[in-house]
Tab-separated table of C-alpha atoms in Angstrom:
chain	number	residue	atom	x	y	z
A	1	UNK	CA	34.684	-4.245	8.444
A	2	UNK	CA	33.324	-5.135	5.027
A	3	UNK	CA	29.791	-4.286	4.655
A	4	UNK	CA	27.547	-6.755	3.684
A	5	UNK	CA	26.162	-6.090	0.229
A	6	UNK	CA	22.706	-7.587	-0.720
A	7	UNK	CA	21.774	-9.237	-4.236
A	8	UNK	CA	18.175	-7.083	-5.393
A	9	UNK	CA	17.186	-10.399	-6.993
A	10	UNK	CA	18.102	-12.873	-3.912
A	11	UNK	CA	16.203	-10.204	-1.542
A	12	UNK	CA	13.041	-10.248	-3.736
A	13	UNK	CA	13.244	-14.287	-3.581
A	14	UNK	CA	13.465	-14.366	-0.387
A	15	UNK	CA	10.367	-11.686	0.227
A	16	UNK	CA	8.425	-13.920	-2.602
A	17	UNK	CA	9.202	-16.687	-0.275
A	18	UNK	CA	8.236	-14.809	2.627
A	19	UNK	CA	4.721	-13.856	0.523
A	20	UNK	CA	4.078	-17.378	-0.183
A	21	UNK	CA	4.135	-18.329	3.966
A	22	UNK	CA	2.030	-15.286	4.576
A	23	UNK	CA	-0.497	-16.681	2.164
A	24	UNK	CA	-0.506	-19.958	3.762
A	25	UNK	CA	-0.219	-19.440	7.426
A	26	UNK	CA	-0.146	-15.542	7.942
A	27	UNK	CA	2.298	-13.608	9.686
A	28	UNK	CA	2.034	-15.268	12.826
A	29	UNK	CA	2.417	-18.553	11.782
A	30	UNK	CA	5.490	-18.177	9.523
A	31	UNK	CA	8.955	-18.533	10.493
A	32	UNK	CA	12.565	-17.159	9.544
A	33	UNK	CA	13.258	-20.690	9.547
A	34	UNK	CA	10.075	-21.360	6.991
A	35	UNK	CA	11.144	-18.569	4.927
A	36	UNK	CA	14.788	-19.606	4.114
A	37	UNK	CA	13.471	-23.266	3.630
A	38	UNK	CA	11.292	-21.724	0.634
A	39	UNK	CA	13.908	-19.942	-0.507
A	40	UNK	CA	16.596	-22.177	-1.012
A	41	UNK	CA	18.585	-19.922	1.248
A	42	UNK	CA	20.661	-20.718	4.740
A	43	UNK	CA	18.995	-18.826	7.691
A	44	UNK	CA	22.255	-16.821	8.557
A	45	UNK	CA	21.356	-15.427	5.560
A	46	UNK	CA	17.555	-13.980	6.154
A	47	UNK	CA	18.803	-12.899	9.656
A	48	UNK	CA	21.830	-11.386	8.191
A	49	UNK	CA	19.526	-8.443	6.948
A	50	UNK	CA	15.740	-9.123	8.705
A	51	UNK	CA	16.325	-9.814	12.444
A	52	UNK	CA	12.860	-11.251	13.161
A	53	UNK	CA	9.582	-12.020	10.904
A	54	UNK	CA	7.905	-8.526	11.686
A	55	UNK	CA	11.100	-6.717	9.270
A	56	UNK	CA	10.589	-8.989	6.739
A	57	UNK	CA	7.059	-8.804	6.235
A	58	UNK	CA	7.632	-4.858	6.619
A	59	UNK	CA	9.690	-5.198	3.700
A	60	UNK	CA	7.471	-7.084	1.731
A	61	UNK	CA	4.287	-4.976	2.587
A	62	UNK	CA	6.640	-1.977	1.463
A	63	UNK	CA	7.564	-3.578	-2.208
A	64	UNK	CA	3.833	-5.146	-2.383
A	65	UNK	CA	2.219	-1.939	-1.892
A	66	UNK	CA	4.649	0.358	-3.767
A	67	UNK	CA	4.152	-1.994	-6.921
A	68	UNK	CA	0.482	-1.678	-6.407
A	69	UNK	CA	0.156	2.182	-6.487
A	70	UNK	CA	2.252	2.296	-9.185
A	71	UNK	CA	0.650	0.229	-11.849
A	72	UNK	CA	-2.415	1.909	-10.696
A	73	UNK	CA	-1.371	5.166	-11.793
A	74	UNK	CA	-2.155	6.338	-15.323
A	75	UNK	CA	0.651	6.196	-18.000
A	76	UNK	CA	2.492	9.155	-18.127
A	77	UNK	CA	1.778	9.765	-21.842
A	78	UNK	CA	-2.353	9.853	-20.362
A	79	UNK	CA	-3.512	12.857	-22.405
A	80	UNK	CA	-5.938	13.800	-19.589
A	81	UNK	CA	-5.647	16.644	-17.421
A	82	UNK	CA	-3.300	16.120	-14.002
A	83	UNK	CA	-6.241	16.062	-11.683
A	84	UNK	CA	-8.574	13.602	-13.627
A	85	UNK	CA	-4.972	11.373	-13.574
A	86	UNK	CA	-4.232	11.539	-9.952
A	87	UNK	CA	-8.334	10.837	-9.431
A	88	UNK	CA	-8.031	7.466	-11.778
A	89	UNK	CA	-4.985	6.391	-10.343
A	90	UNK	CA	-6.103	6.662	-6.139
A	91	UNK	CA	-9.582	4.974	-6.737
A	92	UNK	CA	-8.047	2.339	-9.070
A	93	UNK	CA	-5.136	2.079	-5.907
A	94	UNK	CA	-8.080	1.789	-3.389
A	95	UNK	CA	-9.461	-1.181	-5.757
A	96	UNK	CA	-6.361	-3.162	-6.362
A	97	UNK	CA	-5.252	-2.910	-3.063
A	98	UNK	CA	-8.802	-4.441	-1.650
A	99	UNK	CA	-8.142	-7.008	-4.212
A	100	UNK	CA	-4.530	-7.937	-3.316
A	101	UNK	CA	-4.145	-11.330	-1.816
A	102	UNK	CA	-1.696	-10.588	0.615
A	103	UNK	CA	-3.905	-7.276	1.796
A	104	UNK	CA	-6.750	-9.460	2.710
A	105	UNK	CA	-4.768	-11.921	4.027
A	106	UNK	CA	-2.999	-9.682	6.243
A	107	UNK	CA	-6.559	-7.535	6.944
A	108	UNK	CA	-7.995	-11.106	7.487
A	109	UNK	CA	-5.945	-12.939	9.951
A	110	UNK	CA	-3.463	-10.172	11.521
A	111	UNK	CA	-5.106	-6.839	11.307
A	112	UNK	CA	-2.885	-5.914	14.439
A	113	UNK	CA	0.078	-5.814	11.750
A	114	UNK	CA	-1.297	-2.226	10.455
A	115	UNK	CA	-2.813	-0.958	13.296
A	116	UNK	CA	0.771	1.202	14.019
A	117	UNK	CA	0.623	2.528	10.636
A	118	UNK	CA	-2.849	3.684	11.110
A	119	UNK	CA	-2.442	5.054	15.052
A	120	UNK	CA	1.124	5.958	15.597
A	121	UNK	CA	3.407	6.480	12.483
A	122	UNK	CA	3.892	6.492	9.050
A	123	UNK	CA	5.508	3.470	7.038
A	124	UNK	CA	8.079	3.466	4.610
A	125	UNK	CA	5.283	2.911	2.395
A	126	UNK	CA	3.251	5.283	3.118
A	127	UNK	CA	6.265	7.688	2.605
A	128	UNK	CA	6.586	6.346	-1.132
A	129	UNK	CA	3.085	7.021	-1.746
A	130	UNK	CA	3.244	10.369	-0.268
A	131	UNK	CA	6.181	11.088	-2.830
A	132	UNK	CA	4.249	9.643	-5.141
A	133	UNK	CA	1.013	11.509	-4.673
A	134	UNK	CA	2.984	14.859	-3.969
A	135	UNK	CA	4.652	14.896	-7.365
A	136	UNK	CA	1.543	14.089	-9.183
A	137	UNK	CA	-0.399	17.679	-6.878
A	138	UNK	CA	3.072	19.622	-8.002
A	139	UNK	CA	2.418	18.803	-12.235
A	140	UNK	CA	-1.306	19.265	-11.431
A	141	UNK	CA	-0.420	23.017	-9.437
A	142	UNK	CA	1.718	23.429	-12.402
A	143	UNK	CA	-1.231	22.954	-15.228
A	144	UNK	CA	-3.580	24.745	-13.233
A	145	UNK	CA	-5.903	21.167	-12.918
A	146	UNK	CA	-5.535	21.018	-8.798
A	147	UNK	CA	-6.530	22.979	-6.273
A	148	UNK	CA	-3.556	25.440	-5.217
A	149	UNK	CA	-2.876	24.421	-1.470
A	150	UNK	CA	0.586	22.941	-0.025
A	151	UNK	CA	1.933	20.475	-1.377
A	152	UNK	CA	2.597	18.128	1.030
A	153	UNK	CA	-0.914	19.006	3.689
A	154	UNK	CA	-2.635	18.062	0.026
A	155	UNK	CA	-0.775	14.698	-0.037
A	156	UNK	CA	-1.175	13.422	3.230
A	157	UNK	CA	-5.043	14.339	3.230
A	158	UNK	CA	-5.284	12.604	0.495
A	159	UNK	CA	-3.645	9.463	1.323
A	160	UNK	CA	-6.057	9.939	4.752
A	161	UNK	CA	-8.667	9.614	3.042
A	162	UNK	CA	-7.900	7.310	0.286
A	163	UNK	CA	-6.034	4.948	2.993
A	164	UNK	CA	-10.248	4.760	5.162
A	165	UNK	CA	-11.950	3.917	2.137
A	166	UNK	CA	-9.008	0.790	1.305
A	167	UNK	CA	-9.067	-0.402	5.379
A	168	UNK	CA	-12.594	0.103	6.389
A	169	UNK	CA	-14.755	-0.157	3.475
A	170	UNK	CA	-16.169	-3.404	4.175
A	171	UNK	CA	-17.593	-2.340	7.438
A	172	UNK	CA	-19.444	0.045	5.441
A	173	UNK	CA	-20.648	-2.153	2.658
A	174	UNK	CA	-23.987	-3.808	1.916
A	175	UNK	CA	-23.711	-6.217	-0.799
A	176	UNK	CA	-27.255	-6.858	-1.326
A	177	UNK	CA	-28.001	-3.063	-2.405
A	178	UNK	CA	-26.312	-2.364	-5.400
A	179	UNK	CA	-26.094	1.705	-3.677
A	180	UNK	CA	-24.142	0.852	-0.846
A	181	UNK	CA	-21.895	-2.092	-3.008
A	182	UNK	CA	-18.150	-1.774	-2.961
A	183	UNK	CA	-18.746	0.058	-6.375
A	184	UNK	CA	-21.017	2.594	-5.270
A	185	UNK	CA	-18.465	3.653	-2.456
A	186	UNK	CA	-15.560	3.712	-4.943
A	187	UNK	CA	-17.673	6.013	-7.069
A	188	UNK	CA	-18.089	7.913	-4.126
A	189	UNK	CA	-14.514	8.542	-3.621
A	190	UNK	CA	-14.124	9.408	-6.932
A	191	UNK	CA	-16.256	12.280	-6.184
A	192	UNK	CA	-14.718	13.251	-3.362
A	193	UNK	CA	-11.540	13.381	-4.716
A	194	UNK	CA	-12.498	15.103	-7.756
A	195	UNK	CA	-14.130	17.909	-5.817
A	196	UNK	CA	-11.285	18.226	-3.099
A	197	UNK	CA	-9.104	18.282	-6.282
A	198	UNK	CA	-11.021	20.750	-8.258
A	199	UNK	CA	-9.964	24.683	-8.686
């Protein structure tokens, strides 16, 4: 049998279609059937490759998130040390992802969606930001900015800790003292990571 070989561009319109119904309606609400309306597709071909609406919106949390660490991170041609890169780029993550519509959507209207991710398993997104995260600790081992330790226990308590301050910070926050704003606790992780980082 022939396997069935998927267009990049037709998948990412039919997760931007899927995106727009999350927006809407959230998860719950939107349909396969929805979905391939928006995107000017038949709905043999969503199920073809996403068998229900839970795949497809793990697909598009996957690309969403992936594209938000990434233009979070510093440019590679940053002239500052490793560490004070890797610091920069997970409290200007924790930001952008509190700011992404489809995060506080999601966080908003079906926080059940993440709860697995949180108590039972790692994502396929959390494993692209743990690549991420670990090759940014290896260049910093290398330059001597991070703290020696392995690699990938580093990473993942990292991403632990980065990962409480994105999901819970609003049950922390008190808007009407500027010390306990949203700012104050981002400049709070900053310090934490810098001295978890730190030689």
């Amino acid at each position: 049998m022939t396997p069935i070989r998927h267009n990049a561009s037709d998948a990412d319109s039919v997760l931007d279609a899927a995106r727009d119904c999350v927006l809407a309606v959230g998860v719950r609400r939107t349909t396969l059937t929805d979905v391939a309306r928006r995107a000017g597709v038949s709905r043999m071909t969503i199920y073809r490759r996403w068998p229900d609406v839970n795949s497809l919106v793990g697909d598009l949390m996957t690309r969403e998130w992936i594209a938000v660490a990434a233009g979070a991170m510093p440019p590679a041609d940053d002239p500052r040390p490793v560490r004070a890169r890797i610091v920069a780029g997970l409290v200007a993550g924790a930001a952008a992802f509190r700011a992404h519509p489809l995060f506080h959507k999601i966080l908003d209207v079906d926080p059940e969606l993440l709860l697995p991710y949180i108590l039972d398993r790692r994502g396929a997104s959390q494993e692209a930001l743990l690549e991420l995260i670990a090759a940014a600790l290896d260049q910093g081992h290398e330059d001597g900015s991070v703290r020696p330790c392995r690699t990938d226990l580093q990473a993942r308590s990292l991403l632990l800790v980065v990962q409480s301050f994105t999901l819970s910070l609003r049950t922390m926050t008190d808007e009407t003292d500027p010390e306990l704003s949203e700012a104050a606790f981002l400049d709070e992780l900053r310090t934490l990571l810098e001295r978890t980082l730190t030689p």
